Amino acid sequence: MADQENPVFQIQRVYLKDMSLEQPNSPAILIEQEQPSVDIQLGVEATPVAEGIFEVSVTATVQTKIKDKTVFLVEAKQAGIFEIRNVPEDQMGPIMGIACPQIVYPYLRGNVADMINRAGFPPVHLAEINFQAMYEQQQAQAAGQASPIITQ
């Protein structure tokens, strides 16, 4: 009976869920001498799969451009399946918004760098991310957006 009360946090699997690469302006853009600009967007999603089982995914979009023309666009989603049981409800958000993405993100970084390198470009290394700061910022934004609704 005591085992049912103990918190459980286990990684079931980490996997590459989706990845795409586009080079819409090749080959002409490849002979340009100008340095491209790089834009990187990240996102985190958590979805219940079954009782006590959750999928947490981290997405990255990396787009490089020279002037207004895309050199390449990589979109990737790395996911993990986690068993999370007997954890207080107030700790579930931080676990799925901080702990799980920290586990999944290094795999995403490696896959994105590898894909870009295999496409014939120098790898783009995604920076380390402070998921705690990102989570806290999202919580603050959500609280700020919720306030006007409550006060009306």
Coordinates of N, CA and C in Angstrom, one line a residue, residues 27-147:
P27 N 19.5 26.0 -56.0 CA 20.9 26.2 -55.6 C 21.4 27.6 -55.6
A28 N 20.6 28.5 -56.2 CA 21.1 29.9 -56.3 C 21.6 30.6 -55.0
I29 N 20.8 30.3 -53.9 CA 21.1 30.9 -52.6 C 22.5 30.4 -52.1
L30 N 22.9 29.2 -52.5 CA 24.1 28.6 -52.0 C 25.4 29.3 -52.5
I31 N 25.3 30.1 -53.5 CA 26.5 30.7 -54.0 C 26.6 32.2 -53.5
E32 N 25.6 32.6 -52.7 CA 25.6 33.9 -52.1 C 26.8 34.0 -51.1
Q33 N 27.5 35.1 -51.0 CA 28.6 35.3 -50.1 C 28.2 35.9 -48.8
E34 N 27.1 36.5 -48.7 CA 26.6 37.2 -47.5 C 26.3 36.3 -46.4
Q35 N 26.6 36.7 -45.1 CA 26.3 35.9 -44.0 C 24.7 35.9 -43.8
P36 N 24.2 34.7 -43.6 CA 22.7 34.7 -43.3 C 22.4 35.1 -41.9
S37 N 21.1 35.6 -41.7 CA 20.6 35.8 -40.4 C 20.0 34.5 -39.9
V38 N 20.0 34.2 -38.6 CA 19.4 33.0 -38.1 C 18.3 33.3 -37.1
D39 N 17.2 32.7 -37.2 CA 16.1 32.9 -36.3 C 15.7 31.6 -35.7
I40 N 15.7 31.5 -34.4 CA 15.4 30.2 -33.7 C 14.2 30.4 -32.8
Q41 N 13.2 29.6 -32.9 CA 12.0 29.6 -32.1 C 11.9 28.2 -31.4
L42 N 11.5 28.3 -30.1 CA 11.4 27.0 -29.3 C 10.0 27.0 -28.7
G43 N 9.5 25.8 -28.4 CA 8.2 25.6 -27.7 C 8.2 24.3 -27.0
V44 N 7.4 24.3 -26.0 CA 7.2 23.1 -25.1 C 5.7 22.7 -25.0
E45 N 5.4 21.4 -25.2 CA 4.0 21.0 -25.1 C 4.0 19.7 -24.2
A46 N 3.0 19.6 -23.4 CA 2.8 18.4 -22.5 C 1.3 17.9 -22.8
T47 N 1.2 16.6 -23.1 CA -0.1 16.0 -23.4 C -0.2 14.7 -22.6
P48 N -1.4 14.6 -21.9 CA -1.6 13.3 -21.2 C -1.8 12.2 -22.3
V49 N -1.3 11.0 -22.1 CA -1.4 9.9 -23.0 C -2.3 8.8 -22.4
A50 N -2.1 8.5 -21.1 CA -2.9 7.6 -20.4 C -2.8 8.0 -18.9
E51 N -3.5 7.2 -18.1 CA -3.4 7.5 -16.6 C -1.9 7.5 -16.1
G52 N -1.4 8.7 -15.7 CA -0.1 8.7 -15.2 C 1.0 8.7 -16.3
I53 N 0.7 8.8 -17.6 CA 1.6 8.7 -18.7 C 1.4 10.0 -19.5
F54 N 2.5 10.7 -19.7 CA 2.5 12.0 -20.4 C 3.5 12.0 -21.5
E55 N 3.2 12.7 -22.6 CA 4.2 13.0 -23.7 C 4.5 14.5 -23.5
V56 N 5.8 14.7 -23.4 CA 6.3 16.1 -23.4 C 7.2 16.3 -24.6
S57 N 6.9 17.3 -25.4 CA 7.7 17.5 -26.6 C 8.3 19.0 -26.6
V58 N 9.5 19.1 -27.2 CA 10.1 20.4 -27.4 C 10.3 20.5 -28.9
T59 N 9.8 21.7 -29.4 CA 9.9 21.9 -30.8 C 10.9 23.1 -31.0
A60 N 11.6 23.0 -32.2 CA 12.5 24.0 -32.6 C 12.3 24.3 -34.1
T61 N 12.3 25.6 -34.4 CA 12.2 26.1 -35.8 C 13.4 26.9 -36.0
V62 N 14.3 26.5 -36.9 CA 15.5 27.3 -37.2 C 15.4 27.7 -38.7
Q63 N 15.4 29.0 -38.9 CA 15.3 29.6 -40.2 C 16.5 30.5 -40.5
T64 N 17.2 30.3 -41.6 CA 18.2 31.2 -42.0 C 17.8 31.9 -43.2
K65 N 18.2 33.2 -43.3 CA 17.8 34.0 -44.5 C 19.0 34.8 -44.9
I66 N 19.1 35.1 -46.2 CA 19.9 36.1 -46.7 C 19.0 37.1 -47.4
K67 N 19.0 38.3 -46.9 CA 18.0 39.4 -47.2 C 16.6 38.8 -46.9
D68 N 15.7 38.7 -47.9 CA 14.4 38.2 -47.7 C 14.2 36.7 -48.2
K69 N 15.3 36.1 -48.6 CA 15.2 34.7 -49.1 C 15.7 33.7 -48.1
T70 N 15.0 32.7 -48.0 CA 15.3 31.6 -47.0 C 16.4 30.7 -47.6
V71 N 17.5 30.5 -46.8 CA 18.6 29.6 -47.1 C 18.1 28.2 -46.8
F72 N 17.7 28.0 -45.5 CA 17.1 26.7 -45.1 C 16.2 27.0 -43.9
L73 N 15.2 26.0 -43.8 CA 14.3 26.0 -42.7 C 14.2 24.6 -42.1
V74 N 14.5 24.5 -40.8 CA 14.4 23.2 -40.2 C 13.4 23.3 -39.1
E75 N 12.5 22.3 -39.1 CA 11.5 22.2 -38.0 C 11.6 20.8 -37.4
A76 N 11.7 20.8 -36.1 CA 11.9 19.5 -35.4 C 11.1 19.5 -34.1
K77 N 10.6 18.3 -33.8 CA 9.9 18.0 -32.6 C 10.5 16.8 -32.0
Q78 N 11.1 16.9 -30.8 CA 11.6 15.8 -30.0 C 10.7 15.6 -28.9
A79 N 10.4 14.3 -28.6 CA 9.4 14.1 -27.5 C 9.9 13.0 -26.6
G80 N 9.3 13.0 -25.4 CA 9.6 11.9 -24.5 C 8.3 11.5 -23.8
I81 N 8.2 10.2 -23.5 CA 7.1 9.7 -22.7 C 7.5 9.4 -21.3
F82 N 6.8 10.0 -20.4 CA 7.2 10.0 -19.0 C 6.0 9.4 -18.1
E83 N 6.4 8.6 -17.2 CA 5.4 8.1 -16.2 C 5.6 9.0 -15.0
I84 N 4.5 9.7 -14.6 CA 4.5 10.6 -13.5 C 3.2 10.2 -12.6
R85 N 3.5 9.7 -11.5 CA 2.4 9.3 -10.6 C 2.6 9.7 -9.2
N86 N 1.5 9.9 -8.4 CA 1.5 10.3 -7.0 C 2.4 11.5 -6.7
V87 N 2.2 12.5 -7.6 CA 2.9 13.8 -7.4 C 1.9 14.8 -7.1
P88 N 2.1 15.7 -6.1 CA 1.1 16.7 -5.9 C 0.8 17.6 -7.1
E89 N -0.4 17.9 -7.3 CA -0.9 18.6 -8.5 C -0.1 19.9 -8.7
D90 N 0.3 20.6 -7.6 CA 1.0 21.9 -7.8 C 2.4 21.7 -8.3
Q91 N 2.9 20.4 -8.3 CA 4.3 20.1 -8.8 C 4.3 19.6 -10.2
M92 N 3.1 19.3 -10.7 CA 3.0 18.7 -12.1 C 3.4 19.7 -13.1
G93 N 3.0 21.0 -13.0 CA 3.4 22.0 -14.0 C 4.9 22.1 -14.1
P94 N 5.6 22.3 -13.0 CA 7.1 22.4 -13.0 C 7.7 21.1 -13.6
I95 N 7.2 20.0 -13.2 CA 7.8 18.7 -13.7 C 7.7 18.7 -15.2
M96 N 6.5 19.0 -15.8 CA 6.3 18.9 -17.2 C 6.8 20.1 -18.0
G97 N 7.0 21.2 -17.3 CA 7.5 22.4 -18.0 C 8.9 22.7 -17.8
I98 N 9.6 22.0 -16.8 CA 11.0 22.2 -16.6 C 11.8 20.9 -16.6
A99 N 11.4 19.9 -15.8 CA 12.2 18.7 -15.7 C 12.2 17.9 -17.0
C100 N 11.0 17.6 -17.5 CA 10.9 16.8 -18.7 C 11.6 17.5 -19.9
P101 N 11.3 18.8 -20.2 CA 12.0 19.4 -21.3 C 13.5 19.4 -21.2
Q102 N 14.1 19.5 -20.0 CA 15.5 19.4 -19.8 C 16.1 18.1 -20.2
I103 N 15.3 17.0 -20.1 CA 15.7 15.7 -20.5 C 15.7 15.5 -22.0
V104 N 14.6 16.1 -22.6 CA 14.4 15.9 -24.0 C 15.3 16.8 -24.9
Y105 N 15.5 18.0 -24.4 CA 16.2 19.1 -25.2 C 17.6 18.7 -25.8
P106 N 18.4 18.0 -25.0 CA 19.7 17.7 -25.6 C 19.6 16.8 -26.9
Y107 N 18.6 15.9 -26.9 CA 18.4 15.1 -28.1 C 18.0 16.0 -29.3
L108 N 17.1 16.9 -29.0 CA 16.7 17.9 -30.0 C 17.9 18.6 -30.6
R109 N 18.7 19.2 -29.7 CA 19.9 19.9 -30.1 C 20.8 19.1 -31.0
G110 N 21.0 17.9 -30.7 CA 21.9 17.0 -31.5 C 21.2 16.7 -32.9
N111 N 20.0 16.4 -32.9 CA 19.3 16.1 -34.1 C 19.2 17.3 -35.1
V112 N 19.0 18.5 -34.5 CA 18.9 19.7 -35.4 C 20.3 20.0 -35.9
A113 N 21.4 19.9 -35.1 CA 22.7 20.2 -35.6 C 23.1 19.2 -36.7
D114 N 22.8 17.9 -36.5 CA 23.1 16.8 -37.4 C 22.3 17.1 -38.7
M115 N 21.1 17.4 -38.7 CA 20.2 17.6 -39.9 C 20.8 18.7 -40.7
I116 N 21.2 19.8 -40.1 CA 21.7 21.0 -40.8 C 23.1 20.7 -41.4
N117 N 23.9 19.9 -40.7 CA 25.2 19.5 -41.2 C 25.1 18.6 -42.4
R118 N 24.1 17.7 -42.3 CA 23.9 16.7 -43.4 C 23.3 17.4 -44.6
A119 N 22.7 18.6 -44.4 CA 22.2 19.3 -45.6 C 23.3 20.1 -46.3
G120 N 24.5 20.1 -45.7 CA 25.6 20.7 -46.3 C 26.0 22.1 -45.7
F121 N 25.4 22.4 -44.6 CA 25.7 23.7 -43.9 C 26.5 23.5 -42.7
P122 N 27.2 24.5 -42.2 CA 27.8 24.4 -40.9 C 26.7 24.2 -39.8
P123 N 26.9 23.3 -38.9 CA 25.8 23.1 -37.9 C 25.4 24.3 -37.1
V124 N 24.1 24.4 -36.8 CA 23.6 25.5 -35.9 C 23.5 24.8 -34.6
H125 N 24.2 25.2 -33.6 CA 24.1 24.6 -32.3 C 23.1 25.5 -31.4
L126 N 22.0 24.9 -31.1 CA 21.0 25.5 -30.2 C 21.6 25.8 -28.9
A127 N 21.4 27.0 -28.3 CA 21.9 27.3 -27.0 C 21.3 26.5 -25.9
E128 N 22.0 26.4 -24.8 CA 21.4 25.8 -23.6 C 20.2 26.7 -23.2
I129 N 19.2 26.1 -22.7 CA 18.0 26.8 -22.3 C 17.8 26.6 -20.8
N130 N 17.4 27.7 -20.2 CA 17.0 27.6 -18.8 C 15.5 27.4 -18.8
F131 N 15.1 26.2 -18.7 CA 13.6 25.9 -18.8 C 12.9 26.4 -17.6
Q132 N 13.6 26.5 -16.4 CA 12.9 27.1 -15.2 C 12.5 28.5 -15.5
A133 N 13.5 29.3 -16.0 CA 13.2 30.7 -16.3 C 12.1 30.8 -17.4
M134 N 12.1 30.0 -18.4 CA 11.1 30.0 -19.5 C 9.8 29.6 -18.9
Y135 N 9.7 28.6 -18.0 CA 8.4 28.2 -17.4 C 7.9 29.4 -16.5
E136 N 8.8 30.0 -15.7 CA 8.3 31.1 -14.8 C 7.8 32.3 -15.6
Q137 N 8.5 32.5 -16.8 CA 8.0 33.6 -17.6 C 6.6 33.3 -18.2
Q138 N 6.4 32.1 -18.7 CA 5.1 31.7 -19.2 C 4.0 31.8 -18.1
Q139 N 4.4 31.4 -16.9 CA 3.4 31.4 -15.8 C 3.0 32.9 -15.5
A140 N 4.0 33.8 -15.5 CA 3.8 35.2 -15.2 C 2.9 35.8 -16.3
Q141 N 3.2 35.4 -17.6 CA 2.4 35.9 -18.7 C 1.0 35.4 -18.6
A142 N 0.8 34.2 -18.2 CA -0.5 33.6 -18.1 C -1.3 34.3 -17.0
A143 N -0.6 34.6 -15.9 CA -1.2 35.2 -14.7 C -1.6 36.7 -15.1
G144 N -0.7 37.3 -15.9 CA -1.0 38.7 -16.3 C -2.2 38.7 -17.3
Q145 N -2.3 37.7 -18.1 CA -3.4 37.7 -19.1 C -4.7 37.3 -18.4
A146 N -4.6 36.5 -17.3 CA -5.8 36.1 -16.6 C -6.4 37.2 -15.7
S147 N -5.5 38.1 -15.2 CA -6.0 39.1 -14.3 C -7.1 40.0 -14.8

